[in-house]
PDB file of C-alpha atoms in Angstrom:
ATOM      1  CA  UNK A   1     -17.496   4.494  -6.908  1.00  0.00           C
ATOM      2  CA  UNK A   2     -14.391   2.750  -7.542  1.00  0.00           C
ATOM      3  CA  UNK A   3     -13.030   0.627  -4.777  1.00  0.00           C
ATOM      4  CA  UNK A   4     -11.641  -2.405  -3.003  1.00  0.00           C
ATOM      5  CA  UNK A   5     -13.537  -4.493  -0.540  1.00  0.00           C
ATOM      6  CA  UNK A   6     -12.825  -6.624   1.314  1.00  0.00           C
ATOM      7  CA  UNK A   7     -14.829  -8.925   4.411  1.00  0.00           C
ATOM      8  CA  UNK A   8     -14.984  -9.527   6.922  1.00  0.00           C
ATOM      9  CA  UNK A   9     -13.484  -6.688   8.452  1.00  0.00           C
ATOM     10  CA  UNK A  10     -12.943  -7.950  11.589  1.00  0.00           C
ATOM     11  CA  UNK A  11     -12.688 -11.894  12.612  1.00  0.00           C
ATOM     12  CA  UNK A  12     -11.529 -13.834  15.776  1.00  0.00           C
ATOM     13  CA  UNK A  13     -11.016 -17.492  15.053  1.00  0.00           C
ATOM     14  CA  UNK A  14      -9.305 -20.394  16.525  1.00  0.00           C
ATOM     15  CA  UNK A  15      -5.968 -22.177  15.497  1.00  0.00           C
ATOM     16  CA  UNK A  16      -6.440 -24.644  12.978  1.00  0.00           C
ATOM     17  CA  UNK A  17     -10.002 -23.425  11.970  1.00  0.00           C
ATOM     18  CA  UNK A  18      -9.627 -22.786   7.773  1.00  0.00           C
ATOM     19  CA  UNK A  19     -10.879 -19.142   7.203  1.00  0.00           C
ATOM     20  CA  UNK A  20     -11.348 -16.763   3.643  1.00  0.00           C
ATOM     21  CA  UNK A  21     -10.620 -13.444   3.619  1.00  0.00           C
ATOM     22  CA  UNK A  22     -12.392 -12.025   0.347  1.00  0.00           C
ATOM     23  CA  UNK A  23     -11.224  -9.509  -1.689  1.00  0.00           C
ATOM     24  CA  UNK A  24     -13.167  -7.536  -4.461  1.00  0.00           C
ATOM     25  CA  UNK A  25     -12.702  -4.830  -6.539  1.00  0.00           C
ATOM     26  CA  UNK A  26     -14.987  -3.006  -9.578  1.00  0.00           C
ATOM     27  CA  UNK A  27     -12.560  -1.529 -11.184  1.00  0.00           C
ATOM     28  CA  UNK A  28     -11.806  -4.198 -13.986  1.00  0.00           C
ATOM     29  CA  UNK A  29      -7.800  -4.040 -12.791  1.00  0.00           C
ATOM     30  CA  UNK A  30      -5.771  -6.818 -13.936  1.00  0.00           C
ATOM     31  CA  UNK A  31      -3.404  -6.801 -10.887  1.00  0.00           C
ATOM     32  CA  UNK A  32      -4.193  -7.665  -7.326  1.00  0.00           C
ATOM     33  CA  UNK A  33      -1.932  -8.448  -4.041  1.00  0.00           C
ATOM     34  CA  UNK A  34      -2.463  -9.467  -0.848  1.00  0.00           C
ATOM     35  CA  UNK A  35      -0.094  -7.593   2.513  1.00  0.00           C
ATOM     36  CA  UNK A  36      -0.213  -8.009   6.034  1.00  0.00           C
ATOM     37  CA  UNK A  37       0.994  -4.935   8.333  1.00  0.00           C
ATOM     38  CA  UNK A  38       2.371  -5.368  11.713  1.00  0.00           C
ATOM     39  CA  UNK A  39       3.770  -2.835  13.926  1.00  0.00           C
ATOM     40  CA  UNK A  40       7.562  -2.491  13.641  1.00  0.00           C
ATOM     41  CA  UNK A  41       7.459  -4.124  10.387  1.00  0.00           C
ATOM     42  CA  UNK A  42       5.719  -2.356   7.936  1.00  0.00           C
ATOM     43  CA  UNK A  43       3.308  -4.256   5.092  1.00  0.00           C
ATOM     44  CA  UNK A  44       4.444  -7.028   3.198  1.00  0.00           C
ATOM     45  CA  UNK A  45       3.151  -8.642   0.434  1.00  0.00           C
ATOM     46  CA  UNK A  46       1.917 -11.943   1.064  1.00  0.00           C
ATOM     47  CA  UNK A  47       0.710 -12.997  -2.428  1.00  0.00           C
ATOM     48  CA  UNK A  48       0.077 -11.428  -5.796  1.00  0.00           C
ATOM     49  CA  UNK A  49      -1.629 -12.050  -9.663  1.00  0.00           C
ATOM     50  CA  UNK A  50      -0.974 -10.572 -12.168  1.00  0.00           C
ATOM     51  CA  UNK A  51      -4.680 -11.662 -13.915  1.00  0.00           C
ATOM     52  CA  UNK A  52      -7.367 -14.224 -13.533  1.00  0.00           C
ATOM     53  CA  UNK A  53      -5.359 -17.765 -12.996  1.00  0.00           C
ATOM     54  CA  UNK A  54      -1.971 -15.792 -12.606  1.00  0.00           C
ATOM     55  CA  UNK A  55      -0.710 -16.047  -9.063  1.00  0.00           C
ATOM     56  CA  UNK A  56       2.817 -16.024  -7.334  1.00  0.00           C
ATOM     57  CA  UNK A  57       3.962 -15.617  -4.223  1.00  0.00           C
ATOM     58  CA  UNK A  58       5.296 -12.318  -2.205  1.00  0.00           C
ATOM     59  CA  UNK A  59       7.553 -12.485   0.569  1.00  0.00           C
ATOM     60  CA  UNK A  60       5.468 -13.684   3.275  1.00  0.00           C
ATOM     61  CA  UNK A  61       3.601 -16.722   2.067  1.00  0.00           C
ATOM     62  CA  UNK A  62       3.648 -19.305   3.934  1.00  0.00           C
ATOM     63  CA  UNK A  63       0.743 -20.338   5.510  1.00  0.00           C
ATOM     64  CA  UNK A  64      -1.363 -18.492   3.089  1.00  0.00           C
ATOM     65  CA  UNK A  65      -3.362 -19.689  -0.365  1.00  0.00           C
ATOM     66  CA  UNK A  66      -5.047 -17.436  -2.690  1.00  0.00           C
ATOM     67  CA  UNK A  67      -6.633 -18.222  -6.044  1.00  0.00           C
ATOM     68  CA  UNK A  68      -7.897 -15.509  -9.183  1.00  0.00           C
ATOM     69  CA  UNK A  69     -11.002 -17.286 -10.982  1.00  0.00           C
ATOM     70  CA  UNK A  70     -12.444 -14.006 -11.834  1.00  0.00           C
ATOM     71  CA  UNK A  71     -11.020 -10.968 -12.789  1.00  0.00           C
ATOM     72  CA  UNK A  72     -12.735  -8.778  -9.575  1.00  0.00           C
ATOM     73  CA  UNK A  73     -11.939 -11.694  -6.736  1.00  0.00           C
ATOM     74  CA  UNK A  74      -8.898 -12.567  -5.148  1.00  0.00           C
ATOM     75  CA  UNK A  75      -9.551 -14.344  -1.530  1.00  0.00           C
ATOM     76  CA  UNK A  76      -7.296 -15.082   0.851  1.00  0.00           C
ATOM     77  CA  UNK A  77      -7.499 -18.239   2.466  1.00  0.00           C
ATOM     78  CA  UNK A  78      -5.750 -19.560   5.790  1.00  0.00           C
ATOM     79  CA  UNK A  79      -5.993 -23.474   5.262  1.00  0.00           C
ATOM     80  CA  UNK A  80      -5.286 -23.744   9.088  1.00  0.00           C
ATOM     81  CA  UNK A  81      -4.760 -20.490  11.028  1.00  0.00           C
ATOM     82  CA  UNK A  82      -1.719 -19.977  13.937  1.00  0.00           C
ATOM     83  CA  UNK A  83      -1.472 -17.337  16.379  1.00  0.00           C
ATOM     84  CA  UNK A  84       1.527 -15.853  14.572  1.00  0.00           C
ATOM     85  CA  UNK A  85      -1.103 -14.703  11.350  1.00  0.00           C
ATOM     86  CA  UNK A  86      -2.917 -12.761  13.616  1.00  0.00           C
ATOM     87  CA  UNK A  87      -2.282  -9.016  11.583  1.00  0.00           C
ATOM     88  CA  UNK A  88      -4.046  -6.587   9.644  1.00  0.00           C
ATOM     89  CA  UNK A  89      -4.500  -7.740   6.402  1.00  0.00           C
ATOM     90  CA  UNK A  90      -4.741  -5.324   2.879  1.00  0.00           C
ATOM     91  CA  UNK A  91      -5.967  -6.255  -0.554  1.00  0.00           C
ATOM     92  CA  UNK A  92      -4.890  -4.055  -2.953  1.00  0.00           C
ATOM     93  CA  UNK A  93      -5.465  -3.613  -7.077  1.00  0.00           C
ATOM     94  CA  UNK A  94      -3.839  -1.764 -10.098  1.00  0.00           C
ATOM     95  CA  UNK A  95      -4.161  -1.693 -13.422  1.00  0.00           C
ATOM     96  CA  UNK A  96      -1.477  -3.226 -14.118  1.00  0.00           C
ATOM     97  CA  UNK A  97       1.431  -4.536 -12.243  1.00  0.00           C
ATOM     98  CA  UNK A  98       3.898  -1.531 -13.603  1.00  0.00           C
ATOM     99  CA  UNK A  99       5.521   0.898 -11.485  1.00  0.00           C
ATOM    100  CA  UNK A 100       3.057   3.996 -13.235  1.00  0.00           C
ATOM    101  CA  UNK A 101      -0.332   2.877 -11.675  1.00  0.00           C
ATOM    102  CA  UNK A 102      -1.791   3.782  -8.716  1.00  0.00           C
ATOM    103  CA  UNK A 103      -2.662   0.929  -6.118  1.00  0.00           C
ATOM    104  CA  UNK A 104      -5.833   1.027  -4.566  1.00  0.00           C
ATOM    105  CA  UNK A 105      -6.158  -0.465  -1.018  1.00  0.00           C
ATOM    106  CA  UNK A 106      -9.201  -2.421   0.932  1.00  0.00           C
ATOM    107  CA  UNK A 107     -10.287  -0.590   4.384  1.00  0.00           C
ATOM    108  CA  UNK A 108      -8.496  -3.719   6.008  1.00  0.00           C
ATOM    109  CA  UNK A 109      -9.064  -7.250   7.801  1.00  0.00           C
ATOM    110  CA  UNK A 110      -8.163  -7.147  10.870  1.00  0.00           C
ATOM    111  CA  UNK A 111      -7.465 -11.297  12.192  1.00  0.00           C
ATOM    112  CA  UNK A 112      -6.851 -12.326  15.554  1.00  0.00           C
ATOM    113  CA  UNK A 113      -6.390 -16.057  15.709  1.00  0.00           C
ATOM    114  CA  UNK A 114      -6.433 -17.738  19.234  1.00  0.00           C
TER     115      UNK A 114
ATOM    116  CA  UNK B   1      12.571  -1.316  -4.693  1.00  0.00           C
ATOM    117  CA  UNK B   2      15.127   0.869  -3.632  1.00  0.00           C
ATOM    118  CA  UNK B   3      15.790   1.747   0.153  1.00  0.00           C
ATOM    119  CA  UNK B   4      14.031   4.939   0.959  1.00  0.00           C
ATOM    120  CA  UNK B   5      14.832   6.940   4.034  1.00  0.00           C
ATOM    121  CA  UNK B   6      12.268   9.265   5.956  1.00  0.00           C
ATOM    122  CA  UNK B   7      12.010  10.965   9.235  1.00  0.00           C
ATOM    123  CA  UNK B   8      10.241   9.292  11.507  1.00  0.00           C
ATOM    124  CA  UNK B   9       7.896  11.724  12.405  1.00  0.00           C
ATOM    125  CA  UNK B  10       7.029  15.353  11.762  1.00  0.00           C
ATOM    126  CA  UNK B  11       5.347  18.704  13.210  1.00  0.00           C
ATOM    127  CA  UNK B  12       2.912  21.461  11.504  1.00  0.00           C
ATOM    128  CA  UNK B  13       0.924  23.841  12.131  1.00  0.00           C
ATOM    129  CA  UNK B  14      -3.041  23.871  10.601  1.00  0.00           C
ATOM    130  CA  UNK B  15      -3.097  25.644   7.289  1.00  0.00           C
ATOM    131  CA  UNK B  16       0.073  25.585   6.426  1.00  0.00           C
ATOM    132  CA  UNK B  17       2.391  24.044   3.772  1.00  0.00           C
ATOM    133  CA  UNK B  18       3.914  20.604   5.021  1.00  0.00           C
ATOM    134  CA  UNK B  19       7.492  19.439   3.069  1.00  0.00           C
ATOM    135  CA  UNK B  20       8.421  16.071   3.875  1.00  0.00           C
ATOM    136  CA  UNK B  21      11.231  14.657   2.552  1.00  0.00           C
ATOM    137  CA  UNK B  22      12.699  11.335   1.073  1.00  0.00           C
ATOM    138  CA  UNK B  23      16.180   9.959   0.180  1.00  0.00           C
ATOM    139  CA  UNK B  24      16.454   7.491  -2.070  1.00  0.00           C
ATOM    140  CA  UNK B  25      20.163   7.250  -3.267  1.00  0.00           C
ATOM    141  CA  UNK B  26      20.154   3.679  -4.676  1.00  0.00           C
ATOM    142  CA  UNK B  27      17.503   4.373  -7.211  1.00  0.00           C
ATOM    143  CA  UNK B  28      17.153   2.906 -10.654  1.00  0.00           C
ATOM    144  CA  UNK B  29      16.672   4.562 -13.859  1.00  0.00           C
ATOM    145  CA  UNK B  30      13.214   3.023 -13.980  1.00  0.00           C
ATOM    146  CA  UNK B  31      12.229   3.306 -10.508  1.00  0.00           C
ATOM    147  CA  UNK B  32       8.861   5.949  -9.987  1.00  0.00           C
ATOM    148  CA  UNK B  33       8.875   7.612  -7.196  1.00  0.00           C
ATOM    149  CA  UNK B  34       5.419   6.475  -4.945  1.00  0.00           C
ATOM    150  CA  UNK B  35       3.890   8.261  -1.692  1.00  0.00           C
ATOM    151  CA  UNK B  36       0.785   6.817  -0.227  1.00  0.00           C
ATOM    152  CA  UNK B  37      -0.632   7.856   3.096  1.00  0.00           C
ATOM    153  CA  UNK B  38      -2.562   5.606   5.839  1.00  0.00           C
ATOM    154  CA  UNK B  39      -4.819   7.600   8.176  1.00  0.00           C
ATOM    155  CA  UNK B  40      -5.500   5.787  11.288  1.00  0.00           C
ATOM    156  CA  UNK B  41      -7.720   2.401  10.865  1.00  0.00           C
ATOM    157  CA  UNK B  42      -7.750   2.803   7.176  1.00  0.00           C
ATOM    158  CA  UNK B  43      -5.663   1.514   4.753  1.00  0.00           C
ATOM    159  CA  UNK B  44      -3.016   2.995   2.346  1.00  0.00           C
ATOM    160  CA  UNK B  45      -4.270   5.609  -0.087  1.00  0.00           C
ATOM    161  CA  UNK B  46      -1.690   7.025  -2.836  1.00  0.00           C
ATOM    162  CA  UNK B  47      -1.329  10.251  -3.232  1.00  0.00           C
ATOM    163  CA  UNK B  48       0.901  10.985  -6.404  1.00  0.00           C
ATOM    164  CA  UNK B  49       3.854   9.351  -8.269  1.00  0.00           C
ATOM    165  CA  UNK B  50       6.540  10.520 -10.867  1.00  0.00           C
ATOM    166  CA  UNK B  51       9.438   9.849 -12.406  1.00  0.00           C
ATOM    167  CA  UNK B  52      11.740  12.635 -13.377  1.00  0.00           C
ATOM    168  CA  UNK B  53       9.663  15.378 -13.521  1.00  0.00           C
ATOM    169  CA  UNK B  54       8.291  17.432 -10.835  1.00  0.00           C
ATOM    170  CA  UNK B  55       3.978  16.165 -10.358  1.00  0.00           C
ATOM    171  CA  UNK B  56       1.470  18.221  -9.266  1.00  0.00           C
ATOM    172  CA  UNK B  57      -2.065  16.848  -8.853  1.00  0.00           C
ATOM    173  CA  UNK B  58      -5.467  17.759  -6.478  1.00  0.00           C
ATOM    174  CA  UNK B  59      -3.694  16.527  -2.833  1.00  0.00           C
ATOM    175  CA  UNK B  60       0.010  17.425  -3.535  1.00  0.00           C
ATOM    176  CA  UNK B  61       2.893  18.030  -4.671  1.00  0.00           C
ATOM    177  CA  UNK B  62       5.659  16.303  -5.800  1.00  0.00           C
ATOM    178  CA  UNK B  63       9.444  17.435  -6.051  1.00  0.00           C
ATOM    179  CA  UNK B  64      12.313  15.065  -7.382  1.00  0.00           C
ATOM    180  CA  UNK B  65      15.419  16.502  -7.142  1.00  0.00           C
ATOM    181  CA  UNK B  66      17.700  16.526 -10.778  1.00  0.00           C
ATOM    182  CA  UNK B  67      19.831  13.537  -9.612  1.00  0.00           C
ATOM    183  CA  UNK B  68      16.598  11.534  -8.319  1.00  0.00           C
ATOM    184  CA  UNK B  69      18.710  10.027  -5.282  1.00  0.00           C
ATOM    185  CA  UNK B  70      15.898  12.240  -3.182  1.00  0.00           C
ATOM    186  CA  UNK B  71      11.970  13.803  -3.384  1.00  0.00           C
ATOM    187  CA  UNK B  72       9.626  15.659  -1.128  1.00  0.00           C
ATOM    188  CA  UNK B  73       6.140  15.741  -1.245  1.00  0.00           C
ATOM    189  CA  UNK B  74       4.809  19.183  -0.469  1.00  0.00           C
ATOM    190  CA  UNK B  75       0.991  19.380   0.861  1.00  0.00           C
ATOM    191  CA  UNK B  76       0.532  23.250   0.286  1.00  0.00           C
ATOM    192  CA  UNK B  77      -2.054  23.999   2.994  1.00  0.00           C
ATOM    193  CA  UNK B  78      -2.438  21.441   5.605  1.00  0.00           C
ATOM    194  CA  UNK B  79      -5.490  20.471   7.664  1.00  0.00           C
ATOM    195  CA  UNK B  80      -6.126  18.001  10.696  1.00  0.00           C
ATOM    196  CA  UNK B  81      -6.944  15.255   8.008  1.00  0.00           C
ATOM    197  CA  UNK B  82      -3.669  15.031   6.379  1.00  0.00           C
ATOM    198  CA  UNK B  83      -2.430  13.271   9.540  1.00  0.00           C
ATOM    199  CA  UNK B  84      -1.113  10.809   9.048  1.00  0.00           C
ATOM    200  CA  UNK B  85       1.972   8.124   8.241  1.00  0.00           C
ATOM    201  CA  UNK B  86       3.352   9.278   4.730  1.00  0.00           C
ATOM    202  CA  UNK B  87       5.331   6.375   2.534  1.00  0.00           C
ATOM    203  CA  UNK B  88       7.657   6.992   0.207  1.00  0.00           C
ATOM    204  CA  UNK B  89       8.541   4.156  -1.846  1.00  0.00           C
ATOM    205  CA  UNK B  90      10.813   3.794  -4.814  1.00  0.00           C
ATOM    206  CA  UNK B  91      10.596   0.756  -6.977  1.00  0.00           C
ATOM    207  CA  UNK B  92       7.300  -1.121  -8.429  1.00  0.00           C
ATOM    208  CA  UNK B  93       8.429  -1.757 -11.986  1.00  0.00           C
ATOM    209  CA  UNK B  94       7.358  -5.263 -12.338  1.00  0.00           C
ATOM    210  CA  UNK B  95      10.892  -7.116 -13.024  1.00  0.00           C
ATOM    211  CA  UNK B  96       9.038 -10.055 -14.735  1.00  0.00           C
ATOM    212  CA  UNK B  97      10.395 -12.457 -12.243  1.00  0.00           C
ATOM    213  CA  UNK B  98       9.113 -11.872  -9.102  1.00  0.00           C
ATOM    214  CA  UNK B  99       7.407 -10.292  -6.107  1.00  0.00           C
ATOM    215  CA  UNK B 100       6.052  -6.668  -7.195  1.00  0.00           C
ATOM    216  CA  UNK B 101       5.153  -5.386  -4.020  1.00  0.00           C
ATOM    217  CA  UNK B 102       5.466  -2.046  -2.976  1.00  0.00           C
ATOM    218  CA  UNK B 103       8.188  -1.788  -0.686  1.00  0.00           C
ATOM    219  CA  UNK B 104       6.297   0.616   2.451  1.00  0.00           C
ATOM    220  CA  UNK B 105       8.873   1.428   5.248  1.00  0.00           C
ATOM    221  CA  UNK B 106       8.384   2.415   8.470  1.00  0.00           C
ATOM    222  CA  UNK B 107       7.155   6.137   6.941  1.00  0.00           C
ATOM    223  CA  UNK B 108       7.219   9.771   8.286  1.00  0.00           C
ATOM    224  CA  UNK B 109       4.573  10.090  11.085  1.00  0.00           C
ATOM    225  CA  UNK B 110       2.920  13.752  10.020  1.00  0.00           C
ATOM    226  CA  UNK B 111       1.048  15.500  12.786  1.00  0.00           C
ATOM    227  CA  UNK B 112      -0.799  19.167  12.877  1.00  0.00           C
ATOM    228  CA  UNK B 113      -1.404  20.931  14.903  1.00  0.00           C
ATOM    229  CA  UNK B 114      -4.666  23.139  15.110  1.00  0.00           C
TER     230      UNK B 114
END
């Protein structure tokens, strides 16, 4: 079955404390992004690559890291977590980065940093 | 991405066909037309995309009118599990230069009604 995943689903964590978000995805697409949704807002895209050791940032990334060593993973990683990064988080992928491909979306991380 | 405007929420009855609209009056020749849908605690899912012509696949419809400055996405029959917040987004043709997100708005809240 084709899909994004992404763990952990859920995590409470304190400020400061460096966490990884990991992203996966089996179905060989070159592109994958990183949002964060909060209400009132919308998502945004935090990061994005456009293949394995392509990355650039979105328009939300500060604060955030992400590296593409393999073509299926894409973590996210929160060198040192604040209260204002608590959000739901979505890793998405595409074929490619073009406007005609579908994006497919992770089920969601959902951070709460104290 | 182009600005997209949608109503904020919407009303239908069980079973039966569900128009929602979507203005888009900046768009670009290149710009597809996107809708994805998040049901609740879930992520994004897309539903269809298309440029000029109208797009018809297994979940909906979609209508672009001959100027492109709007669309609606037509769910011919709907049931309790189509609610949910509906995105329309115009843009995602990677520019070569920078973010590629897709642009999701606040979205049309759909809700049926049994």
């Amino acid at each position: 079955e084709a899909q994004v995943t992404q763990n952990p689903r859920y995590l409470i964590t304190v400020t400061g404390k460096k966490l990884t978000v990991t992203c996966s995805q089996n179905m060989n697409h070159e592109y994958m992004s990183w949002y964060r949704q909060d209400p009132g807002l919308g998502l945004r895209q935090i990061y994005y690559s456009m293949n394995v050791e392509v990355t650039d940032k979105g328009d939300v990334p500060e604060g955030y890291k992400v590296s593409r060593k393999e073509k299926r993973n894409f973590p996210l990683i929160l060198e040192s977590p604040s209260p204002n990064q608590t959000s739901l988080y979505f890793c998405a992928s595409s074929q490619t980065p073009t406007g005609s491909y579908e994006q497919y979306f992770g089920p969601g991380t959902r951070l709460t940093v104290t | 991405d182009a600005k997209t405007t949608q109503p904020n929420s919407m009303e239908s009855n069980e079973e039966e066909p569900v128009h929602l609209p979507c203005n888009h009056s900046t768009i670009s020749g290149t710009d597809y037309i996107h809708w994805y849908r998040q049901l609740p605690s879930q992520g994004p899912e897309y539903v269809i995309h298309g440029l000029t012509s109208n797009v018809n696949n297994r979940m909906a419809s979609l209508a672009i009118a001959e100027d492109r400055k709007s669309s609606t996405l037509i769910l011919h029959r709907a049931t309790l599990r189509d609610a949910a917040v509906y995105y329309c987004i115009a843009g995602g043709m990677y520019s070569g230069g920078g973010a590629d997100g897709l642009t999701f708005g606040k979205g049309t809240h759909l809700i049926i009604q049994p």
